[in-house]
Coordinates of C-alpha atoms in Angstrom, one line a residue:
X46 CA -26.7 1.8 -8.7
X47 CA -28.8 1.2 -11.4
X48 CA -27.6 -0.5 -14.9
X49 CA -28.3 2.6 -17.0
X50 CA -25.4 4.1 -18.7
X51 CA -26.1 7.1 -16.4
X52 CA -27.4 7.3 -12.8
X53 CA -31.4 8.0 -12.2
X54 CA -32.4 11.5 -10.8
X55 CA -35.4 11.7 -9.0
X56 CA -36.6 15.1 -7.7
X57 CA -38.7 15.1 -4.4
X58 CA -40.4 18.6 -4.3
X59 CA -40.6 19.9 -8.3
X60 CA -40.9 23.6 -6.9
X61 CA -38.8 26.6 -8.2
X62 CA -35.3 24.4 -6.9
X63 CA -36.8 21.0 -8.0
X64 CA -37.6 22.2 -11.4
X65 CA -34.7 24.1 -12.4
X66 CA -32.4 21.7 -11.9
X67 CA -33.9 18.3 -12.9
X68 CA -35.1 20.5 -16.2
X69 CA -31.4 21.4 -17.0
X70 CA -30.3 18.1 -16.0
X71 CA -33.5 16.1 -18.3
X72 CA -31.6 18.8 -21.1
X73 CA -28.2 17.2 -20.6
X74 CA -29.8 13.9 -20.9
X75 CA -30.1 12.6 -17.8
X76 CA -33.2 10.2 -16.6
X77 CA -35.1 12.4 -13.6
X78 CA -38.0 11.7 -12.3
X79 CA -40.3 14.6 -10.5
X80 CA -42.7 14.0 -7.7
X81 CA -45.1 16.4 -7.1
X82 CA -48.4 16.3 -5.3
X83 CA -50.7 19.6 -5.5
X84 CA -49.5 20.7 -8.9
X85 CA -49.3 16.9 -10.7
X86 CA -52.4 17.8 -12.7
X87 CA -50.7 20.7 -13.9
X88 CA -47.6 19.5 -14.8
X89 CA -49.0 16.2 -16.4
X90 CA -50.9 18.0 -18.8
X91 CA -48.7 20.9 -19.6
X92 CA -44.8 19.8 -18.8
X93 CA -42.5 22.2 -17.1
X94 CA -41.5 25.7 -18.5
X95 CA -38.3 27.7 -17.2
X96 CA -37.7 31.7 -17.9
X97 CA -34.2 32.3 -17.5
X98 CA -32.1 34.8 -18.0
X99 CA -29.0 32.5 -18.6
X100 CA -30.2 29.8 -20.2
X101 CA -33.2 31.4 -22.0
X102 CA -36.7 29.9 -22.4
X103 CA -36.6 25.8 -22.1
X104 CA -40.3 23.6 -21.8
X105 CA -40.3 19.8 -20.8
X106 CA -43.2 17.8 -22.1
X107 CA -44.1 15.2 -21.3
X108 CA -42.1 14.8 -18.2
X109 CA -41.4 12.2 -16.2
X110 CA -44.0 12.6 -13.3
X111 CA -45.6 10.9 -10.1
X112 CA -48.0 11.7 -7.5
X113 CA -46.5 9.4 -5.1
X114 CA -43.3 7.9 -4.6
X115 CA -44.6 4.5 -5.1
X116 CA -45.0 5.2 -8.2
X117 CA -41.7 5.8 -8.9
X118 CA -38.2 3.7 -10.4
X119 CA -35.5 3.6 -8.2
X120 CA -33.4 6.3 -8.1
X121 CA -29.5 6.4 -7.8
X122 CA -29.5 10.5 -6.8
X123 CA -32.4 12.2 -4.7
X124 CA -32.6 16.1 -4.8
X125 CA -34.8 17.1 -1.9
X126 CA -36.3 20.6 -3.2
X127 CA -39.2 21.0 -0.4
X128 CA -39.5 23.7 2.0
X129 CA -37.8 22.5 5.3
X130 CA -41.0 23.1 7.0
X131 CA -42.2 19.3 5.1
X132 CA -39.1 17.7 6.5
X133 CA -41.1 15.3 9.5
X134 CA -43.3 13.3 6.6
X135 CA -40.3 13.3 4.2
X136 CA -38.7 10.3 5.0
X137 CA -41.1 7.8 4.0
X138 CA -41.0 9.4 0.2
X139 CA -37.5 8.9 0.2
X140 CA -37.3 5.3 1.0
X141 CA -40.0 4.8 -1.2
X142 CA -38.6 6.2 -3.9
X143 CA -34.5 5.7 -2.9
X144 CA -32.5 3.0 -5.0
X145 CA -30.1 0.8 -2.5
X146 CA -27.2 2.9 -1.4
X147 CA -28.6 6.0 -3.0
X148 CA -27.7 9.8 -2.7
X149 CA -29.9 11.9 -1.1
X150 CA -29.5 15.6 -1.7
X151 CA -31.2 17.9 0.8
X152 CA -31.0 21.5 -1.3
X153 CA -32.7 23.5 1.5
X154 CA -31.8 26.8 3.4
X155 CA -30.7 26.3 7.1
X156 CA -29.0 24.5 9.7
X157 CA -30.0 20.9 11.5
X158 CA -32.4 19.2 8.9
X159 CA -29.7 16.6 8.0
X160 CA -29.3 15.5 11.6
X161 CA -33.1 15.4 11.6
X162 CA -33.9 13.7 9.2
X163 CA -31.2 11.2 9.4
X164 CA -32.6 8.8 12.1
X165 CA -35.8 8.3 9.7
X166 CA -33.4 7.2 7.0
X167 CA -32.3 3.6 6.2
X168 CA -28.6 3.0 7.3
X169 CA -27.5 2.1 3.6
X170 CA -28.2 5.8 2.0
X171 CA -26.2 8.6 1.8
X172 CA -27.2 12.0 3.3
X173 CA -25.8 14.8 1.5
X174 CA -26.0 18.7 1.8
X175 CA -26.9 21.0 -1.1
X176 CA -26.2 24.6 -0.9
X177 CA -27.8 26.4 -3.8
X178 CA -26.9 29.7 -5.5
X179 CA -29.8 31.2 -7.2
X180 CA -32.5 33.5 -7.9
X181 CA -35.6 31.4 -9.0
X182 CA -39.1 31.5 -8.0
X183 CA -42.4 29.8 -9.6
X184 CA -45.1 32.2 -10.7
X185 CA -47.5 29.2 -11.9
X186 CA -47.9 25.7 -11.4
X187 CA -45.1 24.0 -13.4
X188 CA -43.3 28.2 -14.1
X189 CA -40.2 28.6 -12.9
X190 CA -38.7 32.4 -13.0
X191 CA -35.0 32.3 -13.4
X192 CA -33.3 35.7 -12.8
X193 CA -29.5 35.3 -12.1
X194 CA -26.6 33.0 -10.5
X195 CA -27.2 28.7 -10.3
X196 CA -24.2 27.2 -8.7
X197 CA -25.3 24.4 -6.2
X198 CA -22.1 23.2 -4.2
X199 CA -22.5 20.2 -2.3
X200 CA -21.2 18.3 1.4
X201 CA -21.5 14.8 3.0
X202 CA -23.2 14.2 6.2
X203 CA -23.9 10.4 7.1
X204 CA -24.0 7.5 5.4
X205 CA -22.4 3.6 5.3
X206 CA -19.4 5.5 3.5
X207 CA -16.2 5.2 4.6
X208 CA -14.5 8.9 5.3
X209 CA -11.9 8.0 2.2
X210 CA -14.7 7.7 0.4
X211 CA -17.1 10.3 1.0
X212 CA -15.4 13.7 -0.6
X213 CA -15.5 11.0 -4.0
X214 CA -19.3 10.8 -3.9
X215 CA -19.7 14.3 -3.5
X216 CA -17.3 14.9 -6.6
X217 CA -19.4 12.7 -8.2
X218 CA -22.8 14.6 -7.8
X219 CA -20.7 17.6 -8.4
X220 CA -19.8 16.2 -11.5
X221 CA -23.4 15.5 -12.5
X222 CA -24.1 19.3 -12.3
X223 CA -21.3 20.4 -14.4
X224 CA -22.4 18.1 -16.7
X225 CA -25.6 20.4 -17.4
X226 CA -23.9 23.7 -17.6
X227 CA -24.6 23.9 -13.6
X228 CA -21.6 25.6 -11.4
X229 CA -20.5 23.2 -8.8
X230 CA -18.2 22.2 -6.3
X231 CA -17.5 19.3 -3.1
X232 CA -17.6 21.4 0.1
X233 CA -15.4 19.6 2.8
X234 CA -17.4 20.6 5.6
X235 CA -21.3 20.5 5.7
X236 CA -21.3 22.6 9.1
X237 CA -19.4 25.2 8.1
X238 CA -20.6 25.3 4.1
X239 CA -24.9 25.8 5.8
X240 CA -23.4 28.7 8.3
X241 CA -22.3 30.7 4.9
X242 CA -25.3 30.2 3.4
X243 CA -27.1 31.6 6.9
X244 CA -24.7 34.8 6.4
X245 CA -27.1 35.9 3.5
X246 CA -30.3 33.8 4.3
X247 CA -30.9 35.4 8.0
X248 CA -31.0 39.0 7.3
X249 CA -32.2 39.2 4.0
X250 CA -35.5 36.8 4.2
X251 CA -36.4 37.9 7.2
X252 CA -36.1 41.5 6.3
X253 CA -38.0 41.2 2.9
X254 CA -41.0 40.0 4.8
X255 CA -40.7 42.4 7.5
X256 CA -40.2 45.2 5.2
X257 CA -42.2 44.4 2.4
X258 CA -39.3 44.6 0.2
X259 CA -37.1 42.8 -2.5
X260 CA -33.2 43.0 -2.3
X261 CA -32.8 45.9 -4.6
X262 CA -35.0 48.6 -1.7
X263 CA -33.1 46.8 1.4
X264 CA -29.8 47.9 -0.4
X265 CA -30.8 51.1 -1.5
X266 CA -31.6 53.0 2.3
X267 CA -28.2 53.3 4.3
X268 CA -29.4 52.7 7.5
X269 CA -31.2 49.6 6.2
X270 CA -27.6 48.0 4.8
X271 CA -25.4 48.6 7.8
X272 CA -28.3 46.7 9.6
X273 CA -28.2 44.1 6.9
X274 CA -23.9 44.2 7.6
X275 CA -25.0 44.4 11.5
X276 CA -27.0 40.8 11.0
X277 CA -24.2 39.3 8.7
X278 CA -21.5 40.3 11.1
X279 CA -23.6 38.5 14.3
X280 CA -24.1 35.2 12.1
X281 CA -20.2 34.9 11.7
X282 CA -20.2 35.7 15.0
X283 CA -22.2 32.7 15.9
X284 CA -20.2 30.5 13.4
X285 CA -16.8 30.9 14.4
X286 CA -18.8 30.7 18.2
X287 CA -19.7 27.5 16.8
X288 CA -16.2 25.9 15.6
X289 CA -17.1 27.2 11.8
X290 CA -14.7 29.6 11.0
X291 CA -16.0 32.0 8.1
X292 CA -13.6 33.3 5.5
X293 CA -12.2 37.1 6.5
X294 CA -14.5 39.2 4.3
X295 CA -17.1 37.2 3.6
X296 CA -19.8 39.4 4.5
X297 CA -18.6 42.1 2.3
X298 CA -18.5 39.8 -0.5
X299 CA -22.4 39.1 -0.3
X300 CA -23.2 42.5 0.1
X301 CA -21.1 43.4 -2.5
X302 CA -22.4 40.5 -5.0
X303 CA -26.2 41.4 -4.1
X304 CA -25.6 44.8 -5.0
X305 CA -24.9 42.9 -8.5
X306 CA -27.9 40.9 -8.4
X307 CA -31.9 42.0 -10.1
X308 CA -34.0 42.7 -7.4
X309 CA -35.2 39.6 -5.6
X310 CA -38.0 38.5 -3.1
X311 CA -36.4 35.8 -1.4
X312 CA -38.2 32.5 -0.6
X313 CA -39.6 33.1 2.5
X314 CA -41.5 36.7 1.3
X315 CA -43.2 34.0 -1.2
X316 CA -44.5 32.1 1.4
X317 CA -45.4 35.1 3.8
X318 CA -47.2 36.2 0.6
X319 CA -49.1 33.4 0.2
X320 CA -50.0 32.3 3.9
X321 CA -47.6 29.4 4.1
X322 CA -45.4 28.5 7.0
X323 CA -42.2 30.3 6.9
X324 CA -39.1 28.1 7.4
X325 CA -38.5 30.1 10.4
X326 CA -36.8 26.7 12.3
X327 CA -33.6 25.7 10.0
X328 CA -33.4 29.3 9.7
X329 CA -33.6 31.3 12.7
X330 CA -34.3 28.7 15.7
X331 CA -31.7 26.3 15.1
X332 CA -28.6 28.6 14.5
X333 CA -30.0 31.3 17.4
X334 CA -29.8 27.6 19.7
X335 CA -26.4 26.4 18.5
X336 CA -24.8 29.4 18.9
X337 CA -26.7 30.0 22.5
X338 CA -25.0 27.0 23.4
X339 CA -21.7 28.2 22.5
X340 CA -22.4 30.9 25.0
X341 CA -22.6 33.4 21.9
X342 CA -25.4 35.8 21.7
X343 CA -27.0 37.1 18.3
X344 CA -29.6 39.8 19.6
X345 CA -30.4 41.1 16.2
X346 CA -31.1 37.6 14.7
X347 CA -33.1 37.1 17.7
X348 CA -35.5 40.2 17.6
X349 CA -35.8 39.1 14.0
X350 CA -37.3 35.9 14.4
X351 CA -39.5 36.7 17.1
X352 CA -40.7 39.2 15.0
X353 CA -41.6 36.6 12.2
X354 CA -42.9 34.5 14.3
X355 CA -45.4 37.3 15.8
X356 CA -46.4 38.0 11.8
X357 CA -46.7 34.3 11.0
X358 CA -48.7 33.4 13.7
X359 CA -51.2 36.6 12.6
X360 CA -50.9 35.4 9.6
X361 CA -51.7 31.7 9.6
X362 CA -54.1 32.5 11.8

């Protein structure tokens, strides 16, 4: 770890994720460091700016940034906040820019891209999960839209620690969170902590870009929410298939709590907007295969993605 008083952050992917959190953690004063490649010019010249509900309007400038991870310190804590769809030609950033024995966060939607990635990794880092909370989305280069909710909870996966050891280092990136107003907690079970998160990713990304639509419309048409309940229900399904047992009522509890929420286009209508691959893979592929090879079948979540993959195709071109 490095000598500083407290541990360098660097963030790989300064996106809506990547700049929402190292911004609240630069506030609390932590050292982070951003990488960023089409939008450096951007950000170099005019710093970061975050809109947000909670914590109001905050700007960073100058900021800390690089166009390549060569460029950058050593840092002690990685948070990965690129689209799953970058994961292959990730791996050489993170060495570059990885500190021996680091922490690497990946805070990405899914299943899989740990066990992925790890066999590009050096032996001596640590590969963590981050499961995050929120309703953020950039509008410009270096603008980050900040509607509701934050928490980012986190889980071990590999790394040269021992099993003792490993619920500590997750506490301790916890901790690092809390320390800049951020809700979070150490998740004992990586698995089981990204099928939850699947429980409200499947259904309502894939229906937003199917349907044109932000959470608020999806809820509102009756037909359209038991389908939403339908999907939900066939993910557990595929979890507990799985060995992941999911928490009685959980389902109801993210229907209930995104009735609560402001309308929101989830990530993947961004990208179907603006002709970029869809994370259709740690989203759809990889939990319709694990559960397929728990002999469990998830119809709806099937017709779903092939759909998205007909419109992706169309629309890539």
């Amino acid at each position: 770890m490095s000598a500083s008083p407290r541990p360098r952050i660097g963030i790989i992917g300064t996106g809506a994720i990547g700049g929402f959190y190292g911004l609240l953690l630069v506030r609390a004063g932590f050292e982070v460091h951003f990488l960023l490649r089409s939008e450096f010019a951007a950000v170099a010249e005019r710093g970061l700016i975050l809109n947000s509900v909670v914590h109001g309007t905050l700007a960073l400038q100058p900021v800390r940034v690089y166009r390549s991870a060569v460029e950058m310190p050593p840092c002690d804590w990685l948070l990965v906040g690129t689209k799953t769809t970058s994961n292959a030609a990730l791996a050489p950033a993170i060495i570059q820019a990885a500190a021996p024995r680091a922490r690497v966060v990946l805070m990405q939607n899914g299943l899989g891209m740990e066990d992925e990635l790890r066999p590009l990794l050096s032996e001596g880092l640590h590969l963590l999960g981050g499961f995050c909370y929120i309703c953020v989305h950039r509008t410009a280069p270096g603008v980050i839209e900040h509607q509701a909710l934050g928490t980012v909870n986190l889980a071990y996966h590999s790394g040269p620690a021992a099993e003792a050891e490993r619920l500590a280092i997750v506490e301790e990136g916890a901790s690092l969170f809390r320390a800049a107003g951020i809700d979070s907690k150490a998740m004992p079970n990586l698995e089981q902590a990204r099928w939850q998160k699947l429980v409200w990713n499947v259904p309502y990304n894939g229906l937003s870009v199917l349907l044109d639509a932000g959470t608020a419309a999806l809820m509102a048409q009756g037909e359209n929410r038991a389908l939403i309940a339908a999907i939900m229900d066939e993910v557990v399904q595929g979890a507990q298939a799985c060995g992941q047992a999911i928490p009685a009522g959980f389902a109801a509890q993210l229907l209930a709590a995104t009735e609560r929420m402001p309308d929101y286009l989830p990530s993947m209508y961004h990208d179907f907007a603006r002709r970029r691959p869809m994370e259709l893979r740690a989203i759809y592929t990889a939990p319709l295969e694990a559960a397929a090879r728990a002999d469990c079948a998830m119809p709806r979540t099937e017709m779903l993605y092939r759909t998205l993959r007909f419109l992706e195709e169309r629309n890539l071109g």
